[in-house]
Amino acid sequence: MEKKQPIIVPMIALRGMTIFPGMAISFPAGRQKSLDALQAAEENGKEIFLVTQKDPATPDPGRNDLYDIGVLAEIKQVLKLPGNLTHVIVEGKCRGRLTNIHVRNCDYGEITTIPQDFDEEPSEYVQAVMRIAVEQYDEYIKLAPNTAAMDLMGNVVSATKPGQLADIMAAGMELAFNKKQELLDILNPFERLEAIIALMQKERQVLDIKKEIESKTKQNIDQNQREYYLREELKVIQEELGDKDGVGADAAKYRKQLEEKNPPAYVRETIEKEIDRMLKIPVTSPESNVSRNYIETLLSLPWTETTEEAFDLPEAAKILDEDHYGLKKVKDRILEYLAVRKNAPEESATILCLVGPPGVGKTSIARSVAKALNRKYVRMSLGGVKDEAEIRGHRKTYIGAMPGRIINAMKQVGTINPLMLLDEVDKLGVSHNGDPAAALLEVLDGEQNNTFRDHFVELPYDLSKVLFMCTANSLDTIPGPLRDRMEIIELGSYTAQEKLHIAEEHLVNKQRKRHGLTAKQLKIKTDVIEDIIDGYTREAGVRQLERTIGEVCRKAVKSILAGERKSLTVTKKNLEEILGTKKFMPETIYKEPQVGIVRGLAWTRVGGTTLSVEVNCMPGDGKFKVTGNLGKVMQESAEAAISYIRSQSERFKLEPDFYKKNDIHIHIPEGATPKDGPSAGVTMATAMLSALTGAKVRNDVAMTGEITIRGRVLPIGGLQEKVLAAKKVGIQTVVLPKENEKDLNEIPDEVKEGLEFVLAETMEDVLKAALAKGESVCK
């Protein structure tokens, strides 16, 4: 059927459309190659070859991107539209097989033309099939009426050849371009007609189903509208009748829930009364919603539901050890607590409050305790709460009233014996709306909380079965009466060795899993983790350490997915390349004893640190200046220290009026960092005496302790953190208050190893340990 003489004509690749012989169609021409082909065709007989590209998204299709069969067409008109747009109207003449592409000023297709139909007249059988096709097409356009298909009906009826008829019907059907291309590829006219008949039958079936679905959908919509109107009419009728029948179904539902729940007698009586009251309230009244909300709240609260506790102490110890490294004292206290609960379950539970810096594991310890006890766990954050109603709820008569956080937590957890964690209890606020800390007094008092009253619920609720635990960063901001109801368990800062263990046993594996990495894909050596701890984190806990390990994992994932490497081993050499320059440089001690410079120890929220206290004495008129962004307590410590020195001026080889003839300037570097706390008195006194007398202070000594105006050394807190800070910078001797000896015994031996401790009762003891060999400040 194909003619063997190839011809070469300009060619346009069509995107997302297929045309057929004998049909006129318009399409936009946007690509420059298409515009050039149009121009070439208009200059040479107006013949152009149109072939469809397989993927419409291909910007510059080659031979393999185009179908084999296209249509040789004649350009009827080229329209230049506003906005530099070009539309072209063409009429298909015959099929053509693309054999090659020639690139000149535009693309030229080397094609072999293919006849549209057989030359002989159709047989009676073929004519019968053509009539069937016409009837099928008529049925098709009745189911899928569209303008293009209906406009072609006259051409369909007047067609005399099977191929011509098939192409007209294919052009009129709503088909995807690739389906139309399949029809274009069928070169035998009769086979093409049979294919279009089969396709129309299939499309008719789909359209029949679609019509049926649309009919059912319309019926459903009509039914819904009818029900809506009926409900609205019923609502009006119910209003006229007092709404008894309208709320009857809800009342029945509530009574069924009440029977299933089996609450205490006083709760059952209250709910039944409220249901009866609800039946008498018009549904349009705001009171109706208030009543429903109240009933639903009471029914959703646990009144008798419990979970069976587990008191397996060895298993509890195992869970605590698996979830947390170190913290031996804290774990022992919690196990003691669990043992007492097992031995005397009916006694009021002690309220435990875990106090420590951020990131040391306070919240996760509470979760582990719940797991060990087989109790449900619920956490309530108190940070920033400054409205008493947040704890006790609002009166239900107020608009938008709701229960307080305690009752909501009980609804959430669904049992009367959960473990409830009151997080950040030290960050409660106070406002004109009341003091939430005062509202917590009843919650946390084992003698009172069995009849806790929420303003919304208005019934006594038993919280005595709840195991309360609290967390706080500092005790200073917890009101005294609230603190009195809790037993304080202090969590100190982690040592570098503990952080290393936590990172190796927990954090690295956790972050690998979170980032989808295996141990082979990311390896972090032990000495690298030590470098991360010292150079990139400065904290008491391990939160920032975990984030930094996560950053390493992100860099590893990125480089692996980018194909730069298959795995990453982090070493000391490439650590800075991965994480950047170290954020913290290690502090070091002075190489030699100094005059007027003493190393102090301080506690911060992120652990212990050392403070270099510097003092200068200059001839002047008695000015006394303290700088370095110090708080009120440290200002007072400086004044107490100078008062002590003035009272002992004769013993310290100072003139009685030295303070009138000299200006004394105390400075603590890092002025941008606020500093405060009762632990720098002895440090300031030693530095001032050194500056006034010229006596040198040992460079390997650090000290902490408060001073009185009579020279006594008072105890301090945060000892472990301070000792860790001293050890980190290379201190060999640490001067402590005598009264802190009991705290020194509780510090792990690995922390104290390599350090000498001097216990001082007075400033004389401090000076003996602090002054360099051969130096003295006394007569």
mmCIF file of C-alpha atoms in Angstrom, residues 531-757:
data_model
loop_
_atom_site.group_PDB
_atom_site.id
_atom_site.type_symbol
_atom_site.label_atom_id
_atom_site.label_comp_id
_atom_site.label_asym_id
_atom_site.label_seq_id
_atom_site.Cartn_x
_atom_site.Cartn_y
_atom_site.Cartn_z
ATOM 1 C CA ASP A 531 36.625 16.618 70.627
ATOM 2 C CA ILE A 532 32.955 17.356 69.887
ATOM 3 C CA ILE A 533 32.201 17.472 73.636
ATOM 4 C CA ASP A 534 35.084 19.863 74.361
ATOM 5 C CA GLY A 535 35.107 22.004 71.221
ATOM 6 C CA TYR A 536 31.505 22.256 70.016
ATOM 7 C CA THR A 537 29.307 21.979 73.125
ATOM 8 C CA ARG A 538 29.258 23.745 76.454
ATOM 9 C CA GLU A 539 26.396 22.359 78.494
ATOM 10 C CA ALA A 540 25.511 20.396 81.585
ATOM 11 C CA GLY A 541 23.440 17.807 79.713
ATOM 12 C CA VAL A 542 23.760 16.177 76.289
ATOM 13 C CA ARG A 543 21.106 17.977 74.231
ATOM 14 C CA GLN A 544 23.557 20.105 72.228
ATOM 15 C CA LEU A 545 25.864 17.089 71.886
ATOM 16 C CA GLU A 546 22.996 15.138 70.276
ATOM 17 C CA ARG A 547 22.285 18.034 67.889
ATOM 18 C CA THR A 548 25.935 18.209 66.882
ATOM 19 C CA ILE A 549 26.066 14.453 66.196
ATOM 20 C CA GLY A 550 22.879 14.961 64.139
ATOM 21 C CA GLU A 551 24.697 17.637 62.119
ATOM 22 C CA VAL A 552 27.490 15.154 61.361
ATOM 23 C CA CYS A 553 24.851 12.655 60.202
ATOM 24 C CA ARG A 554 23.236 15.240 57.911
ATOM 25 C CA LYS A 555 26.567 16.022 56.278
ATOM 26 C CA ALA A 556 27.195 12.296 55.796
ATOM 27 C CA VAL A 557 23.758 11.729 54.198
ATOM 28 C CA LYS A 558 24.254 14.664 51.834
ATOM 29 C CA SER A 559 27.699 13.536 50.650
ATOM 30 C CA ILE A 560 26.545 9.906 50.195
ATOM 31 C CA LEU A 561 23.448 10.848 48.173
ATOM 32 C CA ALA A 562 25.479 13.276 46.077
ATOM 33 C CA GLY A 563 27.756 10.374 45.111
ATOM 34 C CA GLU A 564 30.843 11.964 46.670
ATOM 35 C CA ARG A 565 31.509 8.932 48.867
ATOM 36 C CA LYS A 566 29.964 5.642 49.930
ATOM 37 C CA SER A 567 30.697 6.057 53.646
ATOM 38 C CA LEU A 568 32.129 8.608 56.072
ATOM 39 C CA THR A 569 34.597 8.013 58.868
ATOM 40 C CA VAL A 570 34.895 11.061 61.119
ATOM 41 C CA THR A 571 38.406 11.587 62.454
ATOM 42 C CA LYS A 572 40.198 14.388 64.262
ATOM 43 C CA LYS A 573 41.649 15.500 60.939
ATOM 44 C CA ASN A 574 38.360 16.007 59.098
ATOM 45 C CA LEU A 575 36.179 17.038 62.079
ATOM 46 C CA GLU A 576 36.631 20.787 61.540
ATOM 47 C CA GLU A 577 36.023 20.317 57.813
ATOM 48 C CA ILE A 578 32.636 18.785 58.683
ATOM 49 C CA LEU A 579 31.530 20.979 61.585
ATOM 50 C CA GLY A 580 33.534 24.121 61.001
ATOM 51 C CA THR A 581 35.934 25.819 63.407
ATOM 52 C CA LYS A 582 35.563 24.854 67.054
ATOM 53 C CA LYS A 583 33.152 27.081 68.940
ATOM 54 C CA PHE A 584 34.828 26.781 72.319
ATOM 55 C CA MET A 585 38.535 26.853 72.971
ATOM 56 C CA PRO A 586 39.714 25.151 76.158
ATOM 57 C CA GLU A 587 40.509 27.479 79.049
ATOM 58 C CA THR A 588 44.014 27.151 80.406
ATOM 59 C CA ILE A 589 45.701 28.225 83.604
ATOM 60 C CA TYR A 590 48.465 30.796 83.727
ATOM 61 C CA LYS A 591 51.986 29.451 83.406
ATOM 62 C CA GLU A 592 53.256 31.243 86.529
ATOM 63 C CA PRO A 593 51.842 32.619 89.805
ATOM 64 C CA GLN A 594 50.174 36.013 89.364
ATOM 65 C CA VAL A 595 49.633 39.128 91.438
ATOM 66 C CA GLY A 596 46.020 40.223 91.730
ATOM 67 C CA ILE A 597 44.628 37.426 89.553
ATOM 68 C CA VAL A 598 42.773 34.481 91.144
ATOM 69 C CA ARG A 599 40.821 31.654 89.543
ATOM 70 C CA GLY A 600 37.276 31.292 90.916
ATOM 71 C CA LEU A 601 34.665 28.597 90.298
ATOM 72 C CA ALA A 602 31.045 29.293 89.424
ATOM 73 C CA TRP A 603 27.843 27.375 88.628
ATOM 74 C CA THR A 604 25.776 28.191 85.538
ATOM 75 C CA ARG A 605 22.660 26.669 83.975
ATOM 76 C CA VAL A 606 24.884 24.825 81.505
ATOM 77 C CA GLY A 607 27.296 23.450 84.120
ATOM 78 C CA GLY A 608 30.329 24.710 85.979
ATOM 79 C CA THR A 609 32.821 27.280 84.751
ATOM 80 C CA THR A 610 35.907 29.098 85.955
ATOM 81 C CA LEU A 611 36.103 32.856 86.489
ATOM 82 C CA SER A 612 39.358 34.772 86.409
ATOM 83 C CA VAL A 613 38.989 37.547 89.026
ATOM 84 C CA GLU A 614 41.395 40.414 88.350
ATOM 85 C CA VAL A 615 42.148 43.281 90.759
ATOM 86 C CA ASN A 616 44.164 46.461 90.184
ATOM 87 C CA CYS A 617 45.191 48.878 92.942
ATOM 88 C CA MET A 618 46.174 52.382 91.892
ATOM 89 C CA PRO A 619 47.026 55.552 93.805
ATOM 90 C CA GLY A 620 43.840 57.573 94.054
ATOM 91 C CA ASP A 621 41.185 58.895 96.368
ATOM 92 C CA GLY A 622 39.481 55.707 97.571
ATOM 93 C CA LYS A 623 37.263 54.740 94.651
ATOM 94 C CA PHE A 624 35.981 51.153 94.678
ATOM 95 C CA LYS A 625 34.745 49.804 91.351
ATOM 96 C CA VAL A 626 33.390 46.362 90.393
ATOM 97 C CA THR A 627 32.882 45.559 86.678
ATOM 98 C CA GLY A 628 32.076 42.553 84.499
ATOM 99 C CA ASN A 629 28.256 42.506 84.377
ATOM 100 C CA LEU A 630 27.935 41.214 87.952
ATOM 101 C CA GLY A 631 24.662 40.656 89.752
ATOM 102 C CA LYS A 632 23.626 42.056 93.110
ATOM 103 C CA VAL A 633 24.877 39.063 95.114
ATOM 104 C CA MET A 634 28.419 39.303 93.669
ATOM 105 C CA GLN A 635 28.444 43.085 94.215
ATOM 106 C CA GLU A 636 27.683 42.434 97.885
ATOM 107 C CA SER A 637 30.366 39.741 98.022
ATOM 108 C CA ALA A 638 32.940 42.311 96.848
ATOM 109 C CA GLU A 639 31.821 44.785 99.509
ATOM 110 C CA ALA A 640 31.980 42.098 102.211
ATOM 111 C CA ALA A 641 35.505 41.193 101.084
ATOM 112 C CA ILE A 642 36.806 44.806 101.262
ATOM 113 C CA SER A 643 35.178 45.241 104.700
ATOM 114 C CA TYR A 644 37.004 42.148 105.945
ATOM 115 C CA ILE A 645 40.336 43.368 104.559
ATOM 116 C CA ARG A 646 39.881 46.827 106.133
ATOM 117 C CA SER A 647 39.098 45.240 109.497
ATOM 118 C CA GLN A 648 42.339 43.198 109.285
ATOM 119 C CA SER A 649 44.539 45.870 107.679
ATOM 120 C CA GLU A 650 47.128 45.806 110.448
ATOM 121 C CA ARG A 651 47.575 42.035 110.226
ATOM 122 C CA PHE A 652 47.843 42.252 106.432
ATOM 123 C CA LYS A 653 50.703 44.819 106.540
ATOM 124 C CA LEU A 654 48.415 47.534 105.133
ATOM 125 C CA GLU A 655 48.192 51.131 106.241
ATOM 126 C CA PRO A 656 45.012 51.871 108.196
ATOM 127 C CA ASP A 657 43.833 54.354 105.566
ATOM 128 C CA PHE A 658 44.942 52.338 102.520
ATOM 129 C CA TYR A 659 41.411 52.381 101.175
ATOM 130 C CA LYS A 660 41.502 56.216 101.099
ATOM 131 C CA LYS A 661 44.775 56.509 99.215
ATOM 132 C CA ASN A 662 44.121 53.803 96.606
ATOM 133 C CA ASP A 663 41.525 53.133 93.948
ATOM 134 C CA ILE A 664 40.551 49.452 93.825
ATOM 135 C CA HIS A 665 39.101 48.014 90.615
ATOM 136 C CA ILE A 666 37.731 44.447 90.564
ATOM 137 C CA HIS A 667 37.014 43.054 87.126
ATOM 138 C CA ILE A 668 35.757 39.670 85.904
ATOM 139 C CA PRO A 669 36.291 39.265 82.124
ATOM 140 C CA GLU A 670 33.558 38.284 79.637
ATOM 141 C CA GLY A 671 31.537 41.343 80.539
ATOM 142 C CA ALA A 672 28.795 40.414 78.077
ATOM 143 C CA THR A 673 27.907 37.342 80.173
ATOM 144 C CA PRO A 674 25.776 38.048 83.289
ATOM 145 C CA LYS A 675 27.287 36.580 86.451
ATOM 146 C CA ASP A 676 25.768 36.209 89.880
ATOM 147 C CA GLY A 677 25.694 33.880 92.834
ATOM 148 C CA PRO A 678 27.030 33.481 96.388
ATOM 149 C CA SER A 679 30.341 31.757 95.667
ATOM 150 C CA ALA A 680 32.924 34.404 94.673
ATOM 151 C CA GLY A 681 33.569 36.103 98.027
ATOM 152 C CA VAL A 682 36.811 34.272 98.902
ATOM 153 C CA THR A 683 38.083 34.666 95.336
ATOM 154 C CA MET A 684 37.606 38.449 95.379
ATOM 155 C CA ALA A 685 39.137 38.777 98.853
ATOM 156 C CA THR A 686 42.226 36.777 97.837
ATOM 157 C CA ALA A 687 42.660 38.756 94.610
ATOM 158 C CA MET A 688 42.369 42.103 96.458
ATOM 159 C CA LEU A 689 44.861 41.070 99.140
ATOM 160 C CA SER A 690 47.289 39.896 96.434
ATOM 161 C CA ALA A 691 46.968 43.199 94.556
ATOM 162 C CA LEU A 692 47.302 45.314 97.725
ATOM 163 C CA THR A 693 50.320 43.436 99.149
ATOM 164 C CA GLY A 694 52.024 42.285 95.951
ATOM 165 C CA ALA A 695 51.931 38.648 97.062
ATOM 166 C CA LYS A 696 51.633 36.177 94.210
ATOM 167 C CA VAL A 697 48.803 33.648 94.012
ATOM 168 C CA ARG A 698 49.395 30.116 92.722
ATOM 169 C CA ASN A 699 48.347 29.661 89.110
ATOM 170 C CA ASP A 700 47.147 26.051 89.677
ATOM 171 C CA VAL A 701 44.682 26.865 92.477
ATOM 172 C CA ALA A 702 40.971 27.525 92.085
ATOM 173 C CA MET A 703 38.569 28.396 94.873
ATOM 174 C CA THR A 704 34.909 28.802 95.674
ATOM 175 C CA GLY A 705 33.057 29.973 98.746
ATOM 176 C CA GLU A 706 31.309 32.981 100.210
ATOM 177 C CA ILE A 707 32.924 35.261 102.781
ATOM 178 C CA THR A 708 31.518 37.081 105.792
ATOM 179 C CA ILE A 709 32.777 40.467 106.931
ATOM 180 C CA ARG A 710 34.560 38.623 109.768
ATOM 181 C CA GLY A 711 36.431 36.282 107.417
ATOM 182 C CA ARG A 712 34.415 33.083 107.795
ATOM 183 C CA VAL A 713 33.975 30.915 104.686
ATOM 184 C CA LEU A 714 30.381 29.913 103.961
ATOM 185 C CA PRO A 715 29.232 26.835 101.982
ATOM 186 C CA ILE A 716 28.127 26.886 98.342
ATOM 187 C CA GLY A 717 26.116 24.696 95.931
ATOM 188 C CA GLY A 718 26.805 23.051 92.584
ATOM 189 C CA LEU A 719 30.060 21.538 93.829
ATOM 190 C CA GLN A 720 30.356 18.721 91.276
ATOM 191 C CA GLU A 721 29.935 21.107 88.325
ATOM 192 C CA LYS A 722 32.564 23.456 89.764
ATOM 193 C CA VAL A 723 35.057 20.639 90.379
ATOM 194 C CA LEU A 724 34.546 19.423 86.800
ATOM 195 C CA ALA A 725 35.261 22.925 85.486
ATOM 196 C CA ALA A 726 38.456 23.151 87.574
ATOM 197 C CA LYS A 727 39.683 19.785 86.346
ATOM 198 C CA LYS A 728 39.023 20.674 82.728
ATOM 199 C CA VAL A 729 41.326 23.740 82.767
ATOM 200 C CA GLY A 730 44.193 21.971 84.543
ATOM 201 C CA ILE A 731 43.727 23.071 88.162
ATOM 202 C CA GLN A 732 45.543 20.929 90.712
ATOM 203 C CA THR A 733 44.263 22.319 94.028
ATOM 204 C CA VAL A 734 40.669 23.292 94.788
ATOM 205 C CA VAL A 735 39.830 25.342 97.887
ATOM 206 C CA LEU A 736 36.347 24.595 99.256
ATOM 207 C CA PRO A 737 34.326 25.630 102.323
ATOM 208 C CA LYS A 738 34.716 23.175 105.199
ATOM 209 C CA GLU A 739 30.929 22.722 105.350
ATOM 210 C CA ASN A 740 30.944 21.302 101.813
ATOM 211 C CA GLU A 741 32.938 18.245 102.909
ATOM 212 C CA LYS A 742 29.741 16.133 102.915
ATOM 213 C CA ASP A 743 29.090 17.112 99.273
ATOM 214 C CA LEU A 744 32.669 16.262 98.341
ATOM 215 C CA ASN A 745 32.137 12.686 99.495
ATOM 216 C CA GLU A 746 29.265 12.259 97.036
ATOM 217 C CA ILE A 747 31.301 13.275 93.988
ATOM 218 C CA PRO A 748 32.479 10.274 91.922
ATOM 219 C CA ASP A 749 36.108 9.263 92.384
ATOM 220 C CA GLU A 750 36.791 9.636 88.650
ATOM 221 C CA VAL A 751 35.960 13.338 88.970
ATOM 222 C CA LYS A 752 38.165 13.876 92.044
ATOM 223 C CA GLU A 753 41.076 11.916 90.647
ATOM 224 C CA GLY A 754 44.227 14.039 90.291
ATOM 225 C CA LEU A 755 42.880 16.945 92.386
ATOM 226 C CA GLU A 756 43.884 18.085 95.885
ATOM 227 C CA PHE A 757 41.084 19.550 97.989
#
